[in-house]
Short mmCIF file of C-alpha atoms and ligand atoms in Angstrom, two decimals:
data_model
loop_
_atom_site.label_atom_id
_atom_site.label_comp_id
_atom_site.label_asym_id
_atom_site.label_seq_id
_atom_site.Cartn_x
_atom_site.Cartn_y
_atom_site.Cartn_z
CA MET C 430 -173.03 -161.67 135.74
CA VAL C 431 -175.25 -163.52 136.33
CA LEU C 432 -178.91 -162.62 136.82
CA ASN C 433 -178.31 -159.15 135.53
CA SER C 434 -179.06 -158.75 131.87
CA ALA C 435 -182.57 -158.48 130.46
CA ASP C 436 -182.13 -161.94 128.89
CA ASP C 437 -181.24 -163.46 132.24
CA LEU C 438 -184.26 -161.92 133.95
CA GLU C 439 -186.48 -163.44 131.30
CA MET C 440 -185.04 -166.93 131.72
CA PRO C 441 -183.37 -167.04 135.15
CA ASP C 442 -183.59 -170.84 135.19
CA LYS C 443 -181.12 -170.94 132.34
CA CYS C 444 -178.20 -169.24 134.19
CA VAL C 445 -175.34 -171.50 135.22
CA VAL C 446 -172.01 -170.62 136.79
CA ILE C 447 -169.22 -173.12 136.25
CA VAL C 448 -166.41 -172.91 138.78
CA GLY C 449 -163.04 -173.93 137.31
CA ALA C 450 -161.91 -173.86 133.67
CA GLY C 451 -160.22 -177.27 133.52
CA VAL C 452 -161.43 -179.61 130.78
CA ALA C 453 -164.20 -180.97 133.06
CA GLY C 454 -165.71 -177.53 133.68
CA LEU C 455 -165.18 -176.43 130.07
CA SER C 456 -166.89 -179.57 128.73
CA ALA C 457 -169.90 -179.02 131.00
CA ALA C 458 -170.01 -175.34 129.97
CA ARG C 459 -169.87 -176.25 126.29
CA ASP C 460 -172.69 -178.82 126.60
CA LEU C 461 -174.98 -176.41 128.44
CA SER C 462 -174.22 -173.53 126.16
CA LYS C 463 -175.14 -175.69 123.15
CA ARG C 464 -178.47 -176.42 124.87
CA GLY C 465 -179.29 -172.72 125.21
CA TYR C 466 -178.19 -172.14 128.82
CA ARG C 467 -176.46 -168.89 129.68
CA VAL C 468 -173.14 -170.01 131.10
CA CYS C 469 -170.32 -168.17 132.82
CA VAL C 470 -167.07 -169.94 133.71
CA LEU C 471 -165.00 -168.57 136.61
CA GLU C 472 -161.31 -169.46 136.74
CA GLU C 473 -158.75 -168.60 139.38
CA THR C 474 -155.69 -168.48 137.11
CA ASP C 475 -155.05 -166.36 134.01
CA HIS C 476 -155.55 -169.26 131.58
CA VAL C 477 -157.96 -172.03 130.68
CA GLY C 478 -157.22 -175.75 130.77
CA GLY C 479 -156.13 -176.41 134.38
CA ARG C 480 -154.01 -179.57 134.21
CA VAL C 481 -153.85 -179.56 130.43
CA GLY C 482 -152.11 -176.95 128.35
CA THR C 483 -148.68 -175.64 127.56
CA GLN C 484 -146.40 -173.18 129.23
CA GLN C 485 -143.36 -171.27 127.99
CA VAL C 486 -140.62 -170.12 130.34
CA GLY C 487 -137.77 -168.44 128.46
CA ASP C 488 -136.89 -170.82 125.64
CA LEU C 489 -138.32 -173.84 127.46
CA ALA C 490 -141.77 -175.04 126.39
CA PHE C 491 -143.50 -177.78 128.38
CA ASN C 492 -146.85 -179.22 129.34
CA ARG C 493 -148.83 -178.03 132.34
CA GLY C 494 -150.03 -181.61 132.71
CA ALA C 495 -151.40 -184.20 130.29
CA ARG C 496 -149.29 -185.20 127.30
CA LEU C 497 -151.17 -188.14 125.76
CA LEU C 498 -154.75 -188.79 124.71
CA TYR C 499 -156.40 -192.21 124.54
CA SER C 500 -158.36 -193.22 121.45
CA CYS C 501 -160.17 -195.99 123.35
CA SER C 502 -162.65 -193.48 124.80
CA LYS C 503 -165.36 -193.18 122.18
CA PRO C 504 -167.07 -190.07 123.67
CA PHE C 505 -163.69 -188.34 123.94
CA SER C 506 -162.76 -189.24 120.35
CA ALA C 507 -166.17 -187.91 119.24
CA LEU C 508 -165.46 -184.64 121.05
CA LEU C 509 -162.06 -184.30 119.33
CA GLU C 510 -163.79 -184.87 116.00
CA GLU C 511 -166.49 -182.32 116.82
CA LEU C 512 -163.87 -179.75 117.83
CA GLY C 513 -162.11 -180.20 114.49
CA LEU C 514 -158.99 -181.59 116.18
CA ALA C 515 -159.04 -185.09 114.65
CA ASP C 516 -156.58 -184.08 111.91
CA ASN C 517 -154.16 -182.70 114.53
CA LEU C 518 -153.64 -186.07 116.19
CA SER C 519 -150.59 -188.31 115.80
CA HIS C 520 -151.41 -191.92 116.65
CA ALA C 521 -149.04 -194.49 118.16
CA ARG C 522 -150.04 -198.13 118.57
CA GLN C 523 -146.78 -199.05 120.25
CA LEU C 524 -145.11 -197.00 122.94
CA THR C 525 -141.93 -198.47 124.31
CA ALA C 526 -139.67 -197.10 127.00
CA LYS C 527 -136.28 -198.41 127.93
CA THR C 528 -136.31 -199.20 131.63
CA ILE C 529 -133.14 -199.12 133.66
CA GLY C 530 -133.08 -201.31 136.74
CA ARG C 531 -130.35 -201.78 139.36
CA ASP C 532 -128.66 -204.57 137.44
CA ALA C 533 -130.61 -204.91 134.19
CA CYS C 534 -132.12 -202.95 131.35
CA TRP C 535 -135.29 -203.90 129.48
CA ASP C 536 -138.06 -202.53 127.28
CA VAL C 537 -141.44 -201.76 128.78
CA HIS C 538 -144.45 -201.62 126.46
CA LEU C 539 -147.03 -199.11 127.53
CA MET C 540 -149.73 -200.57 125.29
CA PRO C 541 -150.70 -204.15 126.20
CA GLY C 542 -149.85 -206.86 123.70
CA PRO C 543 -147.81 -210.01 123.12
CA ALA C 544 -144.47 -208.12 123.34
CA SER C 545 -144.85 -207.94 127.16
CA LEU C 546 -144.59 -211.76 127.28
CA PHE C 547 -140.93 -211.49 126.25
CA THR C 548 -139.98 -209.12 129.06
CA PRO C 549 -136.74 -210.46 130.51
CA GLY C 550 -136.74 -211.52 134.16
CA LEU C 551 -140.21 -213.14 134.26
CA THR C 552 -140.41 -216.76 135.38
CA PHE C 553 -142.08 -219.39 133.20
CA LYS C 554 -145.02 -219.45 135.62
CA GLU C 555 -145.40 -215.67 135.37
CA ARG C 556 -145.44 -215.81 131.57
CA TYR C 557 -148.13 -218.47 131.71
CA ARG C 558 -150.16 -216.40 134.20
CA LEU C 559 -149.70 -213.35 131.97
CA VAL C 560 -151.36 -215.16 129.07
CA ARG C 561 -154.30 -216.20 131.28
CA HIS C 562 -154.53 -212.68 132.67
CA ALA C 563 -154.57 -211.18 129.16
CA VAL C 564 -157.56 -213.40 128.34
CA GLN C 565 -159.36 -212.21 131.49
CA LEU C 566 -158.61 -208.58 130.64
CA TRP C 567 -159.83 -209.12 127.09
CA LYS C 568 -163.15 -210.47 128.44
CA LEU C 569 -163.41 -207.48 130.78
CA ARG C 570 -163.56 -205.18 127.72
CA ARG C 571 -167.34 -205.51 127.66
CA ARG C 572 -167.68 -203.88 131.09
CA ALA C 573 -164.54 -201.81 131.52
CA ASP C 574 -165.17 -198.17 130.67
CA PRO C 575 -161.96 -196.17 130.20
CA ASP C 576 -163.88 -193.02 131.18
CA ASP C 577 -165.08 -194.44 134.49
CA ALA C 578 -162.87 -196.22 137.02
CA THR C 579 -165.94 -197.44 138.92
CA SER C 580 -167.08 -199.52 135.93
CA VAL C 581 -165.04 -202.48 137.16
CA ARG C 582 -166.07 -203.42 140.65
CA GLU C 583 -163.49 -206.14 141.31
CA ALA C 584 -160.77 -205.77 143.89
CA ASP C 585 -161.52 -202.23 145.07
CA ASP C 586 -160.41 -203.14 148.59
CA ILE C 587 -156.77 -204.00 147.85
CA ALA C 588 -153.72 -202.22 146.51
CA LEU C 589 -152.75 -202.67 142.85
CA SER C 590 -149.36 -204.06 143.93
CA ASP C 591 -151.08 -206.83 145.95
CA TYR C 592 -153.46 -207.55 143.08
CA ILE C 593 -150.54 -207.95 140.64
CA LEU C 594 -148.55 -210.07 143.13
CA GLN C 595 -151.55 -212.39 143.54
CA THR C 596 -152.51 -212.50 139.86
CA LEU C 597 -149.12 -212.47 138.13
CA GLY C 598 -146.15 -212.53 140.50
CA GLU C 599 -143.30 -210.53 141.92
CA ASN C 600 -141.25 -210.04 138.74
CA ALA C 601 -144.30 -208.99 136.75
CA LEU C 602 -144.85 -206.27 139.33
CA SER C 603 -141.29 -204.98 139.29
CA ARG C 604 -140.66 -205.46 135.55
CA LEU C 605 -143.99 -204.55 133.98
CA VAL C 606 -146.38 -202.67 136.23
CA ASP C 607 -144.10 -200.65 138.53
CA PRO C 608 -142.15 -198.85 135.76
CA ILE C 609 -145.33 -197.84 133.90
CA PHE C 610 -147.25 -196.67 136.95
CA ILE C 611 -144.27 -194.84 138.44
CA GLY C 612 -142.86 -193.47 135.17
CA ALA C 613 -146.06 -192.54 133.37
CA ARG C 614 -148.42 -191.84 136.28
CA ASN C 615 -146.16 -191.04 139.23
CA TRP C 616 -148.30 -193.44 141.28
CA LEU C 617 -146.82 -196.19 143.43
CA PRO C 618 -148.90 -199.35 142.79
CA ASP C 619 -148.93 -199.71 146.61
CA ASP C 620 -151.03 -196.54 146.93
CA VAL C 621 -153.82 -197.11 144.38
CA SER C 622 -156.45 -199.79 143.90
CA PRO C 623 -156.62 -201.85 140.65
CA ALA C 624 -159.56 -199.66 139.47
CA PHE C 625 -157.54 -197.57 137.01
CA TYR C 626 -155.63 -200.60 135.72
CA LEU C 627 -158.73 -202.78 135.23
CA SER C 628 -160.87 -200.08 133.64
CA THR C 629 -158.22 -198.87 131.17
CA ILE C 630 -155.91 -201.76 130.16
CA PRO C 631 -158.65 -203.98 128.61
CA ASN C 632 -159.54 -201.07 126.34
CA LEU C 633 -155.97 -200.42 125.22
CA PHE C 634 -155.60 -203.69 123.27
CA GLY C 635 -155.33 -202.77 119.60
CA THR C 636 -156.00 -199.05 120.13
CA SER C 637 -153.64 -196.08 120.06
CA VAL C 638 -152.36 -193.26 122.22
CA MET C 639 -152.32 -189.88 120.60
CA SER C 640 -150.47 -186.61 120.83
CA LEU C 641 -151.94 -183.33 119.72
CA LYS C 642 -150.45 -180.82 117.30
CA PRO C 643 -149.29 -178.11 117.63
CA ASP C 644 -149.50 -178.71 121.38
CA MET C 645 -151.88 -179.67 124.19
CA GLN C 646 -153.18 -176.12 124.66
CA ALA C 647 -155.17 -176.67 121.45
CA LEU C 648 -157.61 -178.89 123.39
CA PRO C 649 -158.82 -176.52 126.15
CA ASP C 650 -158.68 -173.59 123.72
CA ALA C 651 -161.00 -175.42 121.32
CA ILE C 652 -163.46 -176.44 124.06
CA ALA C 653 -163.42 -172.91 125.48
CA SER C 654 -164.05 -171.25 122.13
CA GLY C 655 -167.13 -169.00 122.23
CA LEU C 656 -167.73 -169.44 126.00
CA ASP C 657 -167.96 -166.59 128.51
CA ILE C 658 -164.89 -167.25 130.66
CA GLN C 659 -163.71 -164.92 133.40
CA THR C 660 -160.11 -165.60 134.40
CA ASN C 661 -158.33 -164.27 137.53
CA ALA C 662 -161.59 -164.82 139.41
CA ARG C 663 -161.08 -166.96 142.50
CA VAL C 664 -164.23 -168.48 143.92
CA THR C 665 -164.16 -168.45 147.71
CA ARG C 666 -167.70 -169.55 148.59
CA ILE C 667 -170.58 -171.36 146.88
CA THR C 668 -173.91 -171.22 148.68
CA PRO C 669 -176.57 -173.49 147.15
CA GLY C 670 -180.09 -172.06 146.95
CA ASN C 671 -182.57 -170.46 144.62
CA PRO C 672 -180.63 -168.58 143.44
CA CYS C 673 -177.17 -169.94 144.32
CA GLU C 674 -174.64 -167.37 145.54
CA ILE C 675 -171.08 -167.45 144.36
CA GLN C 676 -168.53 -165.32 146.16
CA ILE C 677 -165.44 -164.41 144.16
CA GLN C 678 -162.26 -162.48 144.69
CA ARG C 679 -160.62 -160.59 141.87
CA GLY C 680 -158.17 -157.74 141.89
CA GLY C 681 -158.37 -157.53 145.69
CA GLU C 682 -162.17 -157.03 145.61
CA THR C 683 -164.86 -159.44 146.80
CA GLU C 684 -168.05 -159.78 144.71
CA THR C 685 -171.10 -161.99 144.93
CA LEU C 686 -172.76 -163.39 141.82
CA THR C 687 -175.99 -165.32 141.58
CA ALA C 688 -177.11 -168.14 139.30
CA ALA C 689 -179.86 -170.72 139.14
CA TYR C 690 -177.31 -173.57 139.19
CA VAL C 691 -173.63 -174.07 139.80
CA ILE C 692 -171.35 -176.72 138.41
CA CYS C 693 -168.38 -176.99 140.71
CA ALA C 694 -165.42 -178.21 138.62
CA LEU C 695 -162.69 -177.68 141.22
CA PRO C 696 -160.25 -180.40 142.27
CA GLY C 697 -162.23 -182.48 144.78
CA ASP C 698 -160.07 -181.79 147.83
CA LEU C 699 -160.71 -178.03 147.43
CA VAL C 700 -164.50 -178.40 147.50
CA PRO C 701 -165.12 -178.44 151.30
CA ALA C 702 -163.32 -175.10 151.75
CA VAL C 703 -165.63 -173.33 149.29
CA MET C 704 -168.77 -175.26 150.29
CA PRO C 705 -168.97 -175.40 154.08
CA SER C 706 -172.70 -176.19 153.80
CA LEU C 707 -172.13 -179.73 152.45
CA ALA C 708 -174.13 -182.55 154.03
CA ASP C 709 -172.04 -184.68 156.42
CA GLU C 710 -171.93 -187.72 154.14
CA ASP C 711 -170.78 -185.57 151.19
CA SER C 712 -168.11 -183.95 153.41
CA ARG C 713 -166.92 -187.44 154.35
CA PHE C 714 -166.62 -188.34 150.67
CA PHE C 715 -164.66 -185.19 149.81
CA SER C 716 -162.30 -185.83 152.72
CA GLN C 717 -161.27 -189.04 150.93
CA VAL C 718 -160.25 -187.27 147.71
CA ARG C 719 -156.47 -187.21 147.46
CA TYR C 720 -154.03 -186.31 144.70
CA SER C 721 -150.51 -187.37 143.94
CA SER C 722 -148.07 -184.50 143.42
CA TYR C 723 -145.60 -184.05 140.61
CA GLY C 724 -142.16 -182.53 140.30
CA ALA C 725 -140.06 -182.19 137.16
CA VAL C 726 -137.05 -180.23 135.99
CA HIS C 727 -136.80 -178.98 132.41
CA TYR C 728 -133.36 -178.12 131.03
CA LEU C 729 -132.14 -176.60 127.78
CA LEU C 730 -128.73 -177.67 126.43
CA ASP C 731 -126.85 -175.71 123.79
CA CYS C 732 -125.82 -178.95 122.09
CA LYS C 733 -127.49 -181.74 120.18
CA LYS C 734 -128.25 -184.96 122.03
CA GLU C 735 -129.87 -188.08 120.67
CA GLU C 736 -133.62 -188.42 121.20
CA SER C 737 -134.33 -190.84 124.07
CA MET C 738 -136.76 -191.71 126.83
CA GLN C 739 -136.00 -193.93 129.75
CA PHE C 740 -137.79 -195.07 132.87
CA TYR C 741 -135.92 -196.00 136.04
CA SER C 742 -137.20 -198.87 138.13
CA ARG C 743 -138.12 -198.27 141.75
CA ASP C 744 -134.81 -199.63 143.07
CA ALA C 745 -132.71 -197.73 140.53
CA ALA C 746 -134.50 -194.37 140.44
CA ARG C 747 -132.50 -192.51 143.11
CA GLY C 748 -134.69 -189.44 142.65
CA VAL C 749 -135.47 -189.60 138.92
CA SER C 750 -138.10 -191.98 137.51
CA LEU C 751 -138.23 -190.70 133.94
CA PHE C 752 -135.67 -188.96 131.75
CA GLN C 753 -136.30 -187.69 128.24
CA ALA C 754 -134.10 -185.88 125.71
CA SER C 755 -135.75 -184.07 122.78
CA PRO C 756 -133.38 -182.45 120.29
CA ALA C 757 -134.56 -179.35 118.39
CA GLY C 758 -132.09 -177.87 115.91
CA GLU C 759 -128.73 -177.42 117.60
CA LYS C 760 -130.24 -177.50 121.09
CA THR C 761 -131.81 -180.21 123.23
CA GLN C 762 -134.59 -179.96 125.78
CA LEU C 763 -134.32 -182.40 128.69
CA TYR C 764 -137.01 -183.53 131.05
CA ALA C 765 -136.40 -185.21 134.38
CA GLN C 766 -139.40 -186.38 136.39
CA LEU C 767 -138.85 -186.88 140.09
CA SER C 768 -139.62 -190.30 141.56
CA PRO C 769 -142.53 -190.54 144.05
CA ASP C 770 -140.17 -190.71 147.06
CA ALA C 771 -138.29 -187.59 145.87
CA VAL C 772 -141.63 -185.80 145.36
CA ALA C 773 -142.62 -186.65 148.95
CA ARG C 774 -139.22 -185.45 150.22
CA ALA C 775 -139.53 -182.17 148.28
CA ARG C 776 -142.89 -181.47 149.90
CA ASN C 777 -141.89 -182.55 153.41
CA GLU C 778 -138.69 -180.50 153.32
CA GLY C 779 -140.36 -177.46 151.69
CA ARG C 780 -138.05 -177.73 148.65
CA THR C 781 -140.61 -177.69 145.83
CA GLY C 782 -138.79 -174.69 144.31
CA GLN C 783 -135.38 -176.42 144.44
CA LEU C 784 -136.07 -179.67 142.62
CA ASP C 785 -133.02 -179.18 140.37
CA GLN C 786 -130.77 -179.02 143.44
CA MET C 787 -132.32 -182.16 144.91
CA ILE C 788 -131.55 -184.21 141.81
CA ALA C 789 -128.33 -182.44 140.74
CA GLU C 790 -126.00 -185.33 141.57
CA ARG C 791 -128.30 -187.90 139.98
CA MET C 792 -128.68 -185.81 136.81
CA ALA C 793 -124.90 -185.36 136.51
CA ALA C 794 -124.65 -189.15 136.32
CA ILE C 795 -127.56 -189.51 133.86
CA CYS C 796 -126.49 -186.66 131.59
CA PRO C 797 -122.87 -185.50 132.01
CA GLU C 798 -123.40 -182.73 129.38
CA LEU C 799 -125.58 -180.82 131.85
CA GLU C 800 -122.63 -179.39 133.74
CA THR C 801 -121.13 -177.58 130.75
CA HIS C 802 -124.02 -177.21 128.28
CA CYS C 803 -127.06 -176.23 130.35
CA ILE C 804 -128.25 -172.75 129.36
CA GLU C 805 -131.68 -172.76 131.03
CA ARG C 806 -133.53 -174.75 133.65
CA HIS C 807 -136.97 -174.63 135.21
CA ASN C 808 -138.47 -176.41 138.21
CA GLN C 809 -142.09 -177.49 137.70
CA TRP C 810 -144.19 -178.43 140.71
CA ILE C 811 -147.82 -179.53 140.42
CA GLU C 812 -149.43 -179.98 143.81
CA ARG C 813 -152.38 -181.94 142.38
CA MET C 814 -151.33 -184.23 139.58
CA LEU C 815 -153.76 -187.15 139.58
CA PRO C 816 -156.57 -188.19 141.92
CA MET C 817 -155.41 -191.31 143.76
CA PHE C 818 -158.26 -193.85 143.54
CA GLN C 819 -156.85 -195.56 146.62
CA PRO C 820 -158.32 -198.86 147.89
CA GLY C 821 -161.96 -198.32 148.87
CA TYR C 822 -162.29 -195.07 146.93
CA CYS C 823 -164.43 -196.42 144.09
CA THR C 824 -166.96 -197.83 146.56
CA ALA C 825 -167.23 -194.43 148.27
CA LEU C 826 -167.39 -192.71 144.88
CA ARG C 827 -170.24 -194.91 143.63
CA ALA C 828 -172.23 -194.16 146.80
CA PHE C 829 -171.56 -190.41 146.40
CA ARG C 830 -172.68 -190.40 142.77
CA GLU C 831 -175.83 -192.40 143.55
CA ARG C 832 -176.72 -190.08 146.44
CA ARG C 833 -176.24 -186.91 144.39
CA ASN C 834 -178.19 -188.44 141.49
CA SER C 835 -181.17 -189.41 143.59
CA ALA C 836 -182.71 -185.89 143.73
CA PRO C 837 -182.40 -182.62 141.77
CA GLN C 838 -179.55 -180.43 143.00
CA ARG C 839 -178.68 -176.76 142.71
CA VAL C 840 -174.96 -177.56 142.73
CA TYR C 841 -173.46 -180.32 140.57
CA PHE C 842 -169.87 -181.56 140.67
CA CYS C 843 -167.43 -182.63 138.00
CA GLY C 844 -163.72 -183.37 137.73
CA ASP C 845 -161.45 -186.32 136.97
CA TYR C 846 -161.69 -187.46 140.62
CA LEU C 847 -165.35 -188.41 139.94
CA TYR C 848 -164.76 -190.60 136.87
CA GLN C 849 -161.24 -191.43 135.76
CA ALA C 850 -157.77 -190.00 136.39
CA LEU C 851 -157.39 -189.08 132.72
CA LEU C 852 -158.45 -186.26 130.42
CA ASN C 853 -161.21 -188.43 128.97
CA GLY C 854 -162.45 -189.07 132.52
CA ALA C 855 -162.53 -185.34 133.24
CA VAL C 856 -164.48 -184.73 130.02
CA ALA C 857 -166.89 -187.58 130.87
CA SER C 858 -167.50 -186.04 134.30
CA GLY C 859 -168.34 -182.70 132.66
CA HIS C 860 -170.82 -184.40 130.31
CA ALA C 861 -172.38 -186.25 133.26
CA ALA C 862 -172.80 -183.07 135.34
CA SER C 863 -174.39 -181.10 132.50
CA GLY C 864 -176.55 -184.10 131.55
CA ASN C 865 -177.79 -184.51 135.14
CA LEU C 866 -178.63 -180.81 135.42
CA VAL C 867 -180.65 -180.88 132.20
CA ARG C 868 -182.36 -184.15 133.21
CA ASP C 869 -183.29 -182.81 136.66
CA TRP C 870 -184.61 -179.41 135.64
CA THR C 871 -186.38 -179.81 132.30
C1 FAD P 1361 -148.29 -183.98 135.00
C2 FAD P 1361 -149.61 -184.56 134.54
C3 FAD P 1361 -149.61 -185.49 133.52
C4 FAD P 1361 -150.82 -186.01 133.07
N1 FAD P 1361 -150.82 -186.86 132.00
C5 FAD P 1361 -151.99 -187.23 131.44
C6 FAD P 1361 -152.00 -187.89 130.18
O1 FAD P 1361 -150.95 -188.10 129.56
N2 FAD P 1361 -153.21 -188.25 129.66
C7 FAD P 1361 -154.38 -187.97 130.31
O2 FAD P 1361 -155.45 -188.34 129.77
N3 FAD P 1361 -154.40 -187.31 131.49
C8 FAD P 1361 -153.23 -186.92 132.06
N4 FAD P 1361 -153.23 -186.18 133.20
C9 FAD P 1361 -154.50 -185.95 133.90
C10 FAD P 1361 -155.35 -184.84 133.27
O3 FAD P 1361 -154.55 -183.71 133.01
C11 FAD P 1361 -156.46 -184.48 134.26
O4 FAD P 1361 -157.18 -185.67 134.54
C12 FAD P 1361 -157.44 -183.44 133.75
O5 FAD P 1361 -156.79 -182.38 133.12
C13 FAD P 1361 -158.24 -182.94 134.96
O6 FAD P 1361 -159.17 -181.96 134.54
P1 FAD P 1361 -160.20 -181.32 135.58
O7 FAD P 1361 -160.98 -180.32 134.83
O8 FAD P 1361 -160.90 -182.40 136.30
O9 FAD P 1361 -159.30 -180.60 136.69
P2 FAD P 1361 -158.32 -179.34 136.57
O10 FAD P 1361 -157.64 -179.34 135.28
O11 FAD P 1361 -157.48 -179.37 137.80
O12 FAD P 1361 -159.31 -178.08 136.62
C14 FAD P 1361 -159.69 -177.40 137.81
C15 FAD P 1361 -159.67 -175.91 137.52
O13 FAD P 1361 -160.17 -175.22 138.67
C16 FAD P 1361 -159.39 -174.04 138.85
N5 FAD P 1361 -159.55 -173.60 140.22
C17 FAD P 1361 -159.01 -174.13 141.34
N6 FAD P 1361 -159.42 -173.44 142.44
C18 FAD P 1361 -160.25 -172.46 141.98
C19 FAD P 1361 -161.02 -171.45 142.66
N7 FAD P 1361 -161.02 -171.32 143.97
N8 FAD P 1361 -161.76 -170.62 141.88
C20 FAD P 1361 -161.79 -170.76 140.50
N9 FAD P 1361 -161.09 -171.70 139.84
C21 FAD P 1361 -160.33 -172.56 140.58
C22 FAD P 1361 -157.99 -174.51 138.51
O14 FAD P 1361 -157.12 -173.43 138.24
C23 FAD P 1361 -158.26 -175.37 137.26
O15 FAD P 1361 -158.23 -174.60 136.10
C24 FAD P 1361 -152.04 -185.61 133.68
C25 FAD P 1361 -152.02 -184.68 134.72
C26 FAD P 1361 -150.82 -184.14 135.14
C27 FAD P 1361 -150.84 -183.06 136.19
#
């Protein structure tokens, strides 16, 4: 590839290299391919999907990343329909997790609704403020775009925890928001702005979360279908120009490809290393892109255990923020997600391959059967789980997008870090990048 075949020489302006086969890059590739562009996707690993897909290690099967899809994103739902995946979705309007605190136990509802009002431990004033807040969130529906965290401009300069303390109160933070953000997102509300919360929650009223059958790999596989994808091809340098040059390493060899345009769909913090020619203000933006990390241990028991899922509150986690048991026949697969402080410790102490040892004592207390019934275990470490959207990030992101949109480019960017820290945000970023390229050059 790329300007090599007779076809390419006849229409060199139609050659695009996409760097990274996550759902953002795949969505951009699919759009452009449908519009008649000749597209080649380069991917470092041996599989497509990036942070979405499934992995099998021995008898343990688990997700590489995302587990749930959100029906509130209309473009994303349309894509699922178009890919023929709509019939493979299981919808849930209620998602409840038992939360275990230091001296109490309560249900947390992941979808907003009246049930949250009955959460034990809230003061009367907090319940009253929760009702008023729900009305404000409901009104925000008109503006809040679940695909784009920058759609809600309020409160970008403070931490989500401060926003919740000011708007609702201390118990609402510890009882409602903390468990969901820590358990489901592995984010401490102290580290992110309210952008994710305010752009998603208003859209979750009355909608559903979905899981995909047979598993999450079906999504990237369907988007990738029919595309020219080269795996085990690590991109080491992108040089914008006419044509652009793309340096890759595969099988110990270095090659250089050329293309009229590049869509760079790498995680944002990796961009400066492959694009040293970035303008200073773009470099400054990319230096602000940060990701939370993720650590989990998967276990297989040779006995049946009741299906369960529980979150642990910040003060009760002691290393594990989420525990899940999923029986299958006479065996049970267990999942233990490390709490944010344990994740930080694992990285700082260089123990990302020994997560099971770090939480061994805690897991013995949570699940005594582990000691005698565990027949397999696997440590899963994901260096980049979710982009952080820390205070101030959305303001910098808006400026970056406006700057890049103000003139035609040879290199476009996409990825969840540019829209929303969700699959639907990654897909939206891919649509935006391909749409901008077509708009600028036709
Ligand atoms: C544990 C976890 C749970 C999640 N849960 C959910 C959820 O329930 N619902 C939800 O909507 N979202 C969830 N997400 C977020 C969602 O998975 C991501 O937002 C989305 O998959 C990001 O897609 P992307 O294409 O932007 O990035 P990525 O998937 O990271 O794609 C980037 C691609 O670039 C490749 N690459 C990197 N370097 C190079 C290089 N030098 N050369 C070539 N290729 C390279 C990578 O291998 C990867 O394939 C979760 C994520 C994680 C990790």
